Short mmCIF file of C-alpha atoms and ligand atoms in Angstrom, two decimals:
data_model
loop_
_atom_site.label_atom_id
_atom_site.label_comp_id
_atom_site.label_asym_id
_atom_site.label_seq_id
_atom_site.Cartn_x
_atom_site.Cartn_y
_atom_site.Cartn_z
CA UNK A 1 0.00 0.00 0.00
CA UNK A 2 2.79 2.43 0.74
CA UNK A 3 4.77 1.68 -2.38
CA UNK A 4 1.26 2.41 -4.27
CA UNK A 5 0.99 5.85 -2.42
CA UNK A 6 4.50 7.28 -3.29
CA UNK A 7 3.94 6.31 -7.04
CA UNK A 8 0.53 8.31 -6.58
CA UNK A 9 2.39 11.23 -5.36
CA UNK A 10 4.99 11.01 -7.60
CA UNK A 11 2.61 11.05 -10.28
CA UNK A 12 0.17 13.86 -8.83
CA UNK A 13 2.94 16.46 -9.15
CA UNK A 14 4.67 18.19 -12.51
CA UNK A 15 3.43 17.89 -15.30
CA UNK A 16 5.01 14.78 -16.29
CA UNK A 17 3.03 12.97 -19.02
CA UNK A 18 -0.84 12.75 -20.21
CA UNK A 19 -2.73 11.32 -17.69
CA UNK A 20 -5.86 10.30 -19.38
CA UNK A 21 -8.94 10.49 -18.03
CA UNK A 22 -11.18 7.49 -16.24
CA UNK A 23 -13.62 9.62 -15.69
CA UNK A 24 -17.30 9.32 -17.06
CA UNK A 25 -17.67 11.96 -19.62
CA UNK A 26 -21.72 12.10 -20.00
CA UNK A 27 -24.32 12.88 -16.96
CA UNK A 28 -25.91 9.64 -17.78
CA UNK A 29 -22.58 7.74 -17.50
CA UNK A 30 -21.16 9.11 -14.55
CA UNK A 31 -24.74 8.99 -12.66
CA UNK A 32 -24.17 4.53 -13.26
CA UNK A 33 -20.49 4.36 -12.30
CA UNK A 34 -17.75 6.73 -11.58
CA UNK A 35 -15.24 3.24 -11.64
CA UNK A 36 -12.99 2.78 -14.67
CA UNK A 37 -13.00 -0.59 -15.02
CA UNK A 38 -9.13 -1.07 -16.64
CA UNK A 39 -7.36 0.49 -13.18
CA UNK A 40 -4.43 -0.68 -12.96
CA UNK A 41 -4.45 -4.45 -12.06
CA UNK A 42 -0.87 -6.52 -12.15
CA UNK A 43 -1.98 -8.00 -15.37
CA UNK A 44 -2.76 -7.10 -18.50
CA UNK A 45 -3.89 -8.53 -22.09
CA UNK A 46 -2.73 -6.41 -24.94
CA UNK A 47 -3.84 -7.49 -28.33
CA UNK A 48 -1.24 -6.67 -31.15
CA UNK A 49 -2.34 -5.23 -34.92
CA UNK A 50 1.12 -4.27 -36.38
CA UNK A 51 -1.26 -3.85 -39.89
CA UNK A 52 0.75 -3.00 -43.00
CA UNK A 53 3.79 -1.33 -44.23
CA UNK A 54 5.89 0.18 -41.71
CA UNK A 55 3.58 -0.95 -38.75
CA UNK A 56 5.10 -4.55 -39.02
CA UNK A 57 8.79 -2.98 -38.49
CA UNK A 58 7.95 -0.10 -35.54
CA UNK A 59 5.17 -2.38 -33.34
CA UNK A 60 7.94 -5.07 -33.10
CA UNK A 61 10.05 -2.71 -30.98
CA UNK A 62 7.03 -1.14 -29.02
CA UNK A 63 6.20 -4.75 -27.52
CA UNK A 64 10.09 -5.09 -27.47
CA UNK A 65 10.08 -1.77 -25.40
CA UNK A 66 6.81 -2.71 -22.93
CA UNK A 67 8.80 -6.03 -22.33
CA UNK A 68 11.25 -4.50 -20.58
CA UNK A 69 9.64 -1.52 -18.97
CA UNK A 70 7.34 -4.27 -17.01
CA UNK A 71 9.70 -6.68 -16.43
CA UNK A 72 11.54 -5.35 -13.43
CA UNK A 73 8.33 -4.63 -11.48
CA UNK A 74 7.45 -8.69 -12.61
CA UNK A 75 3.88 -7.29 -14.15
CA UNK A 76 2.74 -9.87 -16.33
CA UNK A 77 1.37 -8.26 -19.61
CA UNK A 78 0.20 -10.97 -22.02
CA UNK A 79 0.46 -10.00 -26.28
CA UNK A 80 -1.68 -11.63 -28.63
CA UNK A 81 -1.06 -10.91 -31.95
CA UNK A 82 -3.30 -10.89 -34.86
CA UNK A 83 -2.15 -10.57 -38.58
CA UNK A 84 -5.48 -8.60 -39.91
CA UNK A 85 -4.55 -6.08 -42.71
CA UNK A 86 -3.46 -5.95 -46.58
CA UNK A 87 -1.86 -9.47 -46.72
CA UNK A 88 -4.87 -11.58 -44.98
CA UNK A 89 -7.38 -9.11 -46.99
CA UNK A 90 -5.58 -10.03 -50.62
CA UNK A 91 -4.99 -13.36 -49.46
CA UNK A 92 -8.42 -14.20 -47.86
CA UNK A 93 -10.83 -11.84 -48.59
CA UNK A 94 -11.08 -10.89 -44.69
CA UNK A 95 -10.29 -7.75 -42.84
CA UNK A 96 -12.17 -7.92 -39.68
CA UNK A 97 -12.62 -11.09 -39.00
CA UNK A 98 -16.35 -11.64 -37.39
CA UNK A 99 -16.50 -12.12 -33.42
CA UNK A 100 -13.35 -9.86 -33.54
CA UNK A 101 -14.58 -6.93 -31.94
CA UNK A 102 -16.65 -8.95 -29.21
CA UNK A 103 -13.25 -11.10 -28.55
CA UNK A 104 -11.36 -7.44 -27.69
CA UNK A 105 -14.33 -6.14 -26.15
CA UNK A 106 -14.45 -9.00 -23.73
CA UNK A 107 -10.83 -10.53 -23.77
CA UNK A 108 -8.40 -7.70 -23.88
CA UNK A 109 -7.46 -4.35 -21.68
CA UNK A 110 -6.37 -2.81 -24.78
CA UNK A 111 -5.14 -3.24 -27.99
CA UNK A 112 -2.48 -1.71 -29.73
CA UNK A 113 -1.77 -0.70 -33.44
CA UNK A 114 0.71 0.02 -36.02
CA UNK A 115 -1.02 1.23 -39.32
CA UNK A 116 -3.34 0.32 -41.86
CA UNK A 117 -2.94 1.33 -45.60
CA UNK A 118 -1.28 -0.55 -48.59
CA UNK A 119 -0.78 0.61 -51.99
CA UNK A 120 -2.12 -3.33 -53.47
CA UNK A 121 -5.64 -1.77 -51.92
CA UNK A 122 -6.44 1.20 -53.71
CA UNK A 123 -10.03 1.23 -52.38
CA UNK A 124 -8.14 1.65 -48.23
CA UNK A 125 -11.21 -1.10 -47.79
CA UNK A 126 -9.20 -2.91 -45.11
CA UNK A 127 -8.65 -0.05 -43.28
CA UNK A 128 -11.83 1.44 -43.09
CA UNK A 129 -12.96 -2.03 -41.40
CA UNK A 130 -10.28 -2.65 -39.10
CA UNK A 131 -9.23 1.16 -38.04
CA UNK A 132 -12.49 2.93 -38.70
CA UNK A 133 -14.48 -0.74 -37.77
CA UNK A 134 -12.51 -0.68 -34.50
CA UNK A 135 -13.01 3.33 -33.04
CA UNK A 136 -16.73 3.08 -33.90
CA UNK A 137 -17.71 -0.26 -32.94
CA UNK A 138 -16.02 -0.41 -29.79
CA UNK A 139 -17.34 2.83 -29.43
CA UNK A 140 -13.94 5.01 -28.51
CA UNK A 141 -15.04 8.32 -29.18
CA UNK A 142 -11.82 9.87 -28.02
CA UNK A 143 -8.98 10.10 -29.88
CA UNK A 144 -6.06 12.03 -27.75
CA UNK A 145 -2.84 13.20 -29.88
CA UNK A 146 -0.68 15.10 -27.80
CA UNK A 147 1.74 17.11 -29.11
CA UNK A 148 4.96 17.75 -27.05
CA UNK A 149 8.25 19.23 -28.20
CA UNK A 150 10.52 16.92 -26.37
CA UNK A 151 14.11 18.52 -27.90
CA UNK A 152 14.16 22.00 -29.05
CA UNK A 153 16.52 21.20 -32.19
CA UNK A 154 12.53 18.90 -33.63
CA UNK A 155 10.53 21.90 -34.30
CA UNK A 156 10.97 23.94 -37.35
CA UNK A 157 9.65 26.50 -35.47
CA UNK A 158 12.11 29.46 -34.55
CA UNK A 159 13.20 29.95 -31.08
CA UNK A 160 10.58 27.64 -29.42
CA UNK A 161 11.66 25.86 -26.54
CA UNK A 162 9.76 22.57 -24.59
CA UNK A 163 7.84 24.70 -22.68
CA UNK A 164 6.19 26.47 -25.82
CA UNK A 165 4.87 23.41 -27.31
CA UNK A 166 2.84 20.87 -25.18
CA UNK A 167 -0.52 20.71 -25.82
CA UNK A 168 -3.49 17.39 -26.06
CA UNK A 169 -5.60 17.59 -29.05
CA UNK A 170 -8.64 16.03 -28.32
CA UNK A 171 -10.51 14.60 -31.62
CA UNK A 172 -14.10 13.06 -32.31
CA UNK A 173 -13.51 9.63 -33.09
CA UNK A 174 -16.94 7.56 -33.97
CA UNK A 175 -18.90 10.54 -35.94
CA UNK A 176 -18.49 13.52 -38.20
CA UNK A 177 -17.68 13.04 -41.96
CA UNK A 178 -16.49 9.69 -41.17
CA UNK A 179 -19.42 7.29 -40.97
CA UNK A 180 -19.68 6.61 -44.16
CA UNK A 181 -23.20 7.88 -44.67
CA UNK A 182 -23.56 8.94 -48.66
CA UNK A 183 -23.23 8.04 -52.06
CA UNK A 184 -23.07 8.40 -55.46
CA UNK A 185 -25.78 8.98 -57.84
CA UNK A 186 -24.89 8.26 -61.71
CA UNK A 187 -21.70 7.07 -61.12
CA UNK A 188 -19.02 7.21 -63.86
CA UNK A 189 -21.55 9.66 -65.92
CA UNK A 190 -20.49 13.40 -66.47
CA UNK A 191 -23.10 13.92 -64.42
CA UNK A 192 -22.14 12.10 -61.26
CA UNK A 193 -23.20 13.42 -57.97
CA UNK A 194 -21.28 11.92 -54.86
CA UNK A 195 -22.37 12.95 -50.92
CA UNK A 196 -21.13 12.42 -47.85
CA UNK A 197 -22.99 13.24 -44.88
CA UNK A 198 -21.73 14.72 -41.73
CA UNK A 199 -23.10 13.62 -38.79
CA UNK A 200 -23.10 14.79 -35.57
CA UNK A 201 -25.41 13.68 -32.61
CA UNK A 202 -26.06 15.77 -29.41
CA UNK A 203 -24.56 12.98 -27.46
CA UNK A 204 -21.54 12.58 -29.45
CA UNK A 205 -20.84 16.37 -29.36
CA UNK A 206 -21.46 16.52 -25.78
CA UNK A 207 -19.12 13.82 -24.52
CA UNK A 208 -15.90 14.73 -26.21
CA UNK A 209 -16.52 18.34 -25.26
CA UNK A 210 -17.34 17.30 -21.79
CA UNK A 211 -13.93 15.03 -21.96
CA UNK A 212 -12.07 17.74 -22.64
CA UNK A 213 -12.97 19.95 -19.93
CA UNK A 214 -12.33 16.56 -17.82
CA UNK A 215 -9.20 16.19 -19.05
CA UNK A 216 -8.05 19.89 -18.73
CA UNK A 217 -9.23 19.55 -15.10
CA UNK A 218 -7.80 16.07 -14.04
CA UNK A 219 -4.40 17.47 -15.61
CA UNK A 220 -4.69 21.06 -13.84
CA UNK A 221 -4.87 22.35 -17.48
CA UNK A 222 -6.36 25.60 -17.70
CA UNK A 223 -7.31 26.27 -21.53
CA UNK A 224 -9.89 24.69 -24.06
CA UNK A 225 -10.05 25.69 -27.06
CA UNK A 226 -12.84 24.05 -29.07
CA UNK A 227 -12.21 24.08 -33.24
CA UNK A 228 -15.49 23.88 -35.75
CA UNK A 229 -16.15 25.72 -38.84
CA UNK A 230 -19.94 26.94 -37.62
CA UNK A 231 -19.74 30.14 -40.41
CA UNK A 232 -19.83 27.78 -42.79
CA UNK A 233 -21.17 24.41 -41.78
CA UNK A 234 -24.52 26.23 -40.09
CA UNK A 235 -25.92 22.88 -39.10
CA UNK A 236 -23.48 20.76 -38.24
CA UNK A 237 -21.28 22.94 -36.22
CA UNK A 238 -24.08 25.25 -34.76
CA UNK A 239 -24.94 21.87 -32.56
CA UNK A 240 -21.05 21.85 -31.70
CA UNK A 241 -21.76 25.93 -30.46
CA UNK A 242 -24.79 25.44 -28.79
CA UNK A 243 -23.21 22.30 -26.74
CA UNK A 244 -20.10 23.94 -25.72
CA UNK A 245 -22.04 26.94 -24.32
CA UNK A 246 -23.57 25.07 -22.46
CA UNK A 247 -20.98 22.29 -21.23
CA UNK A 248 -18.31 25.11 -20.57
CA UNK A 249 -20.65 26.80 -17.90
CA UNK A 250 -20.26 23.33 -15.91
CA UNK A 251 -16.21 24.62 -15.58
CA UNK A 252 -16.03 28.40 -14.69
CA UNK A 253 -12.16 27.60 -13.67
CA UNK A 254 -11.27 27.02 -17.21
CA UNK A 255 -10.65 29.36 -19.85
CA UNK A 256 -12.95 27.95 -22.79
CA UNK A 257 -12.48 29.85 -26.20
CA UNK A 258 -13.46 28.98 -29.55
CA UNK A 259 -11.75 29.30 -33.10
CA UNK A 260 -12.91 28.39 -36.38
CA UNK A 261 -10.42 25.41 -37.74
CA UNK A 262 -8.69 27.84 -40.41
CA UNK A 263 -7.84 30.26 -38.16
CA UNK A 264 -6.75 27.40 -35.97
CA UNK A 265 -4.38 26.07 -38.25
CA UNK A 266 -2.56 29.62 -37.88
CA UNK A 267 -2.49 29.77 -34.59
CA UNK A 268 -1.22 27.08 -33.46
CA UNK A 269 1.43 27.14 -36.18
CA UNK A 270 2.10 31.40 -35.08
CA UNK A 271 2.00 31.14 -31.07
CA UNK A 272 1.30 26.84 -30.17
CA UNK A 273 2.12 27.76 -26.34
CA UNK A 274 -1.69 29.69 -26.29
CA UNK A 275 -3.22 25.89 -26.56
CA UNK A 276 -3.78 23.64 -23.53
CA UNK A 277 -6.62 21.41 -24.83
CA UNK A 278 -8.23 21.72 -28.24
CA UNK A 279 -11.25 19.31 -28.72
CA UNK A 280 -12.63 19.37 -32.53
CA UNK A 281 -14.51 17.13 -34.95
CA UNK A 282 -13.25 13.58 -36.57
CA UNK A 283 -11.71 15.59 -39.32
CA UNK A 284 -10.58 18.26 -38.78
CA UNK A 285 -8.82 16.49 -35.29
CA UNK A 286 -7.21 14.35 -38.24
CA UNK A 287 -5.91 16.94 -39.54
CA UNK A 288 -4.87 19.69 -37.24
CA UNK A 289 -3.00 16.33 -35.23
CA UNK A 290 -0.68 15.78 -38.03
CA UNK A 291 0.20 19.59 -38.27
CA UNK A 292 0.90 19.34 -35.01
CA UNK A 293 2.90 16.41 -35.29
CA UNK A 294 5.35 18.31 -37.55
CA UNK A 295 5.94 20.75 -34.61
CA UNK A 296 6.79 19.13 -32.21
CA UNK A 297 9.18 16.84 -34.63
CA UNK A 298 7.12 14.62 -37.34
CA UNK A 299 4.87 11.92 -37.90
CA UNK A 300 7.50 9.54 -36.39
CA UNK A 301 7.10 10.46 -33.01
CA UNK A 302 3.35 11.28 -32.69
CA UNK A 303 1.32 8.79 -30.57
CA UNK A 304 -2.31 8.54 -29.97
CA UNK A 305 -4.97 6.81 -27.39
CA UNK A 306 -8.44 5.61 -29.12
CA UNK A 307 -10.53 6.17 -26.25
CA UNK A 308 -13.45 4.91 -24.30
CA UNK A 309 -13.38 5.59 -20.61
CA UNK A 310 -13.20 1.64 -18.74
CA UNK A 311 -13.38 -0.06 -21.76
CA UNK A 312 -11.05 -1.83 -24.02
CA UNK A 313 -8.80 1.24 -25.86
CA UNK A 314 -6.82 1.29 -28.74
CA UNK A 315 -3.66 2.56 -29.04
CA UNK A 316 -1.56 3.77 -32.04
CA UNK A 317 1.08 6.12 -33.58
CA UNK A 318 -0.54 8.67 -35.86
CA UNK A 319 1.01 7.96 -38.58
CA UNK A 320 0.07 5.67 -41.35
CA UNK A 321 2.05 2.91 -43.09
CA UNK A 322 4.37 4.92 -44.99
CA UNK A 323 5.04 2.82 -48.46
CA UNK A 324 7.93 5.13 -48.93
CA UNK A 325 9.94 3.61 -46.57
CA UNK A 326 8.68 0.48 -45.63
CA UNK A 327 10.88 -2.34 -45.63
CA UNK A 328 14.14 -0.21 -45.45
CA UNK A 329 14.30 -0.61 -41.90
CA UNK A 330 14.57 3.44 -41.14
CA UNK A 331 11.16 3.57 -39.14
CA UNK A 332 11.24 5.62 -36.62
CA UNK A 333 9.05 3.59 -33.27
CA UNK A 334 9.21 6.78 -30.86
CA UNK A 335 5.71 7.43 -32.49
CA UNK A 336 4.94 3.60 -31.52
CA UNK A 337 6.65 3.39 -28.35
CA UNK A 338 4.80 6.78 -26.80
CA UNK A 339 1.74 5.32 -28.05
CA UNK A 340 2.58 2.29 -25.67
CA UNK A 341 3.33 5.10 -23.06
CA UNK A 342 -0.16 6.07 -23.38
CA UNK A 343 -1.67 2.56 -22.82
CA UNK A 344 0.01 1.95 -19.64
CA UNK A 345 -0.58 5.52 -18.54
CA UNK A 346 -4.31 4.28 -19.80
CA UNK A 347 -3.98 0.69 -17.76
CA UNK A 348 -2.93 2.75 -14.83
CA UNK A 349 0.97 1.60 -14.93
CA UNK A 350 1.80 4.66 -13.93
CA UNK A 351 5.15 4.44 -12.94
CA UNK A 352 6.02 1.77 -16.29
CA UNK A 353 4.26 4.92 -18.00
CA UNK A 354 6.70 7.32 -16.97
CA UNK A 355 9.82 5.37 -17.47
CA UNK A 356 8.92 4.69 -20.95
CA UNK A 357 8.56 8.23 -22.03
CA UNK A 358 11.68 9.23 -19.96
CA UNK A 359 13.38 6.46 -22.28
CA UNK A 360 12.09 8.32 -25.44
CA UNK A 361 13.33 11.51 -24.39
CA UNK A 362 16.75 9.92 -23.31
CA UNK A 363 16.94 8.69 -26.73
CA UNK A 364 16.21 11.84 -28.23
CA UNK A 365 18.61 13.60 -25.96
CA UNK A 366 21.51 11.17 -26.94
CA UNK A 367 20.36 11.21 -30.61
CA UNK A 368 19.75 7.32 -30.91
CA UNK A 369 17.13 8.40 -33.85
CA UNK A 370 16.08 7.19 -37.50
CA UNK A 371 16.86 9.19 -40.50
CA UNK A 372 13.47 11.58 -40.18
CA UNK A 373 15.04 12.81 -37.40
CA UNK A 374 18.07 13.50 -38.63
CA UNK A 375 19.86 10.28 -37.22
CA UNK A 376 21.65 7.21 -38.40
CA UNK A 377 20.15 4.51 -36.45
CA UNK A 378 17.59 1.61 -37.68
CA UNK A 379 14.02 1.09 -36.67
CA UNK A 380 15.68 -2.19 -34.74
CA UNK A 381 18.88 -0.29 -32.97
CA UNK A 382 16.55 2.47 -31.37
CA UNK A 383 14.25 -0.56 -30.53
CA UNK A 384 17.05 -1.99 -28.76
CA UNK A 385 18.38 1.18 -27.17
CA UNK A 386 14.87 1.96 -25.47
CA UNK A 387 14.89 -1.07 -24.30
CA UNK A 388 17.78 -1.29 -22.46
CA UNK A 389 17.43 1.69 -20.68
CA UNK A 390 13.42 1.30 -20.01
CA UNK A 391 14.42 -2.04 -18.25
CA UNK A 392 17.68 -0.45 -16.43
CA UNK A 393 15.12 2.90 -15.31
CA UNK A 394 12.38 0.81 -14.56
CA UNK A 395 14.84 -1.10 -12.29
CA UNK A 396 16.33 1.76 -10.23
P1 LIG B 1 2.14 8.26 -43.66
O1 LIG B 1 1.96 8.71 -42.26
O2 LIG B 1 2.21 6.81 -43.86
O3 LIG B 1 3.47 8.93 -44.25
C1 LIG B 1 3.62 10.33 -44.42
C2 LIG B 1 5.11 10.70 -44.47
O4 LIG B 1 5.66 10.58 -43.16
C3 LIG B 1 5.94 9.78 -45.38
O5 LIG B 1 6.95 10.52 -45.98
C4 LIG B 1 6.54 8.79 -44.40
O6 LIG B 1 7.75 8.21 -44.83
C5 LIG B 1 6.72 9.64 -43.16
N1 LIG B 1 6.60 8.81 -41.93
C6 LIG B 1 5.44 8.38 -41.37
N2 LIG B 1 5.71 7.63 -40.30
C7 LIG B 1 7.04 7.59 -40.17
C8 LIG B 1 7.91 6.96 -39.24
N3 LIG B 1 7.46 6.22 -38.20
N4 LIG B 1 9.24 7.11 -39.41
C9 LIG B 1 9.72 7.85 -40.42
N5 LIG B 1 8.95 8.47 -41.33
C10 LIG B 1 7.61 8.33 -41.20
O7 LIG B 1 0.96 8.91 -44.52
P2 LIG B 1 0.54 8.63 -46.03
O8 LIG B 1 1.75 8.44 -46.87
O9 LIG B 1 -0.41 9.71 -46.36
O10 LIG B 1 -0.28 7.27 -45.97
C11 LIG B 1 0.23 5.99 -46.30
C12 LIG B 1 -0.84 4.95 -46.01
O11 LIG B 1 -1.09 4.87 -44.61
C13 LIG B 1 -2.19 5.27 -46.67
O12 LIG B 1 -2.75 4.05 -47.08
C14 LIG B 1 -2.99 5.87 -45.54
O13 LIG B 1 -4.38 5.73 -45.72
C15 LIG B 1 -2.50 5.07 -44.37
N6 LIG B 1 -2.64 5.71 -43.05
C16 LIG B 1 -2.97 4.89 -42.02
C17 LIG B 1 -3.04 5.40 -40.74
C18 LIG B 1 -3.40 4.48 -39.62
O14 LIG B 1 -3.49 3.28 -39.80
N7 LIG B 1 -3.62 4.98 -38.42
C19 LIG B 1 -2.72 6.75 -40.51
C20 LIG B 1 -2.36 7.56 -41.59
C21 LIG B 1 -2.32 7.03 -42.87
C1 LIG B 2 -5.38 8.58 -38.74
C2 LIG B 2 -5.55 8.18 -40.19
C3 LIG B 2 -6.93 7.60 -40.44
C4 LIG B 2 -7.93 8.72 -40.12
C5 LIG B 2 -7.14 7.06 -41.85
C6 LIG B 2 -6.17 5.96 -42.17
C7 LIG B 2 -8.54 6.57 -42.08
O1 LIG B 2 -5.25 9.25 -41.02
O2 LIG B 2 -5.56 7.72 -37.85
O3 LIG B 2 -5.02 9.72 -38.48
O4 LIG B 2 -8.21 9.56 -40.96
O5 LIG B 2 -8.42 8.72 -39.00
MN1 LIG B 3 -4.42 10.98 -39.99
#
């Protein structure tokens, strides 16, 4: 019990990594059960995706990295791996296969990712059932991409030190543009007509706004910032207005603004250090998180937490499979191993959580990087090299 009570301390002061939240993030939820139901037990069953491309080479040295970050502490954590994406889809005809998302549902803590995409499936068919199939059926509706500058010499911003960029973008993750409600009308005639729906439901809106706040409060944050384009989408986004006037009243403490997602995309490029929390819709969170990737160093070191408060989460860098450099071995798995950061932090392994990410900076410090970030070192070597020290740090 004491050992427990100095890691909660320890935890509970600076702000030291992204503590995500437990908490309930609807009335209706938190009026059945405040209790996150993955807290933190000795054990824990991860199911593995490394998907396509570079995901096979990068989610290798994640596990390789988790491995050793539990092993001093002699916290079992159980991988299961499962070979869905491009090959089993070209091979067999199967992307998800059925009973899958029951089996994580009921069998797993969590479940973590590489990336789905492959130039053999033009259509992205496998992806949209596994990735897409996964978020919405299991219902995460939060996707959290932080973005922290973790060496000064990553941003291509000017004079911007660690302290200037550090902010959690919080994205909608099971609605928006992305449920695949539309269609084409006279397709392949010059006078085609294609449509995708946006869709947005009062619910939806309300608990990722209302996770936000949570998350700015659990974390002692003190900004939201929520992103829409209401001047032009006057339906859509005028729900996402009239729900965060009202949710924001529930948290006088925090400083709630709001900017339309173009002017966004300035500011946070201009001044990044005005953002704490920025909650926005499916797509525009997909985009504004890769922009904010590249400032705080690139796609290879951006991770990201698929969300559901107490049940089964998925976890996964944010970027994709990258054809362009898959197979050469240059991957970077920072992306990947923060990612796995996130699902401990996530499974309550608070203290495994911590070392891990102190490994990633470590690396970064001592430049043990891949070519995108300037270094010389293979996907496998920085594997390797986080590895050692997580299970040397995690010892101490
Ligand atoms: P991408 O993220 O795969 O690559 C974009 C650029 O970033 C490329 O130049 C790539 O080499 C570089 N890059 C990405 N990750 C890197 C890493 N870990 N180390 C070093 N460099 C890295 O995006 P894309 O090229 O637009 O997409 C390729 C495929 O991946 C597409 O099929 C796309 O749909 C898919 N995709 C999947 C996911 C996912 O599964 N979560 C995310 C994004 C894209
Ligand atoms: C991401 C990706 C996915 C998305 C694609 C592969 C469907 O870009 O996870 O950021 O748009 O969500
Ligand atoms: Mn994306």
């Amino acid at each position: 019990m004491a050992a427990v009570a100095v890691l909660l301390d320890r935890d509970s002061g600076a702000r030291t990594g992204w503590s995500l939240c437990y908490c309930a993030s609807s009335k209706e939820e938190s009026s059945v059960a405040n209790v996150p139901l993955r807290s933190g037990g000795r054990a824990a069953r991860i199911a593995v995706i490394p998907g396509d491309g570079i995901g096979k080479e990068v989610i290798p040295e994640a596990v390789k990295v988790l491995k050793a970050v539990t092993a001093p502490a002699k916290r079992p954590m159980e991988f299961v791996e499962f070979d869905w994406g491009a090959d089993k889809y070209l091979r067999e005809g199967v992307t998800l296969p059925p009973g899958a998302v029951e089996m994580l549902r009921d069998e797993f803590d969590a479940i973590l990712l590489g990336a789905l995409g492959d130039p053999r499936v033009p259509s992205n068919q496998h992806a949209a059932d596994i990735l897409l199939g996964l978020r919405f059926k299991l219902d995460l509706y939060v996707n959290a991409r932080p973005i922290e500058l973790m060496h000064e010499r990553l941003t291509p911003l000017r004079d911007r030190k660690e302290k200037d960029i550090r902010l959690m973008v919080i994205r909608e993750n099971t609605e928006g543009l992305y449920v695949g409600v539309g269609g084409f009308f006279k397709k392949g005639t010059p006078d085609e007509i294609a449509v995708q729906e946006d869709v947005n439901s009062r619910k939806g809106v309300e608990r990722i706004i209302r996770y936000a706040f949570e998350y700015a409060r659990q974390n002692g944050l003190k900004r939201v910032c929520m992103s829409d384009k209401s001047n032009a989408m006057t339906f859509a986004h005028d729900l996402w207005q009239r729900v965060f006037k009202e949710v924001r009243q529930e948290y006088p403490a925090i400083e709630s603004r709001h900017l339309y997602i173009d002017t966004l995309a300035m500011e946070i490029v201009r001044d990044p250090g005005q953002f704490d929390v920025i909650v926005t819709c499916n797509l525009f969170g997909d985009i504004i998180s890769d922009l904010g990737a590249q400032l705080a160093g690139g796609l290879g070191l951006a991770p990201s937490g698929n969300i559901h408060p107490g049940k089964t989460s998925l976890f996964e860098p944010v970027h994709g499979s990258a054809p362009n450099i898959a197979g050469k071995g240059i991957a970077n798995p920072l992306g990947s191993a923060l990612a796995s950061g996130m699902m401990l932090d996530f499974l309550s392994w608070k203290r495994e959580a911590q070392v891990l990410r102190e490994s990633v900076k470590a690396a970064l410090h001592e430049n043990c990087v891949t070519p995108d970030l300037g270094g010389v070192k293979q996907t496998v070597e920085v594997g390797e090299w986080l590895a050692k020290f997580a299970e040397s740090h995690a010892r101490a």
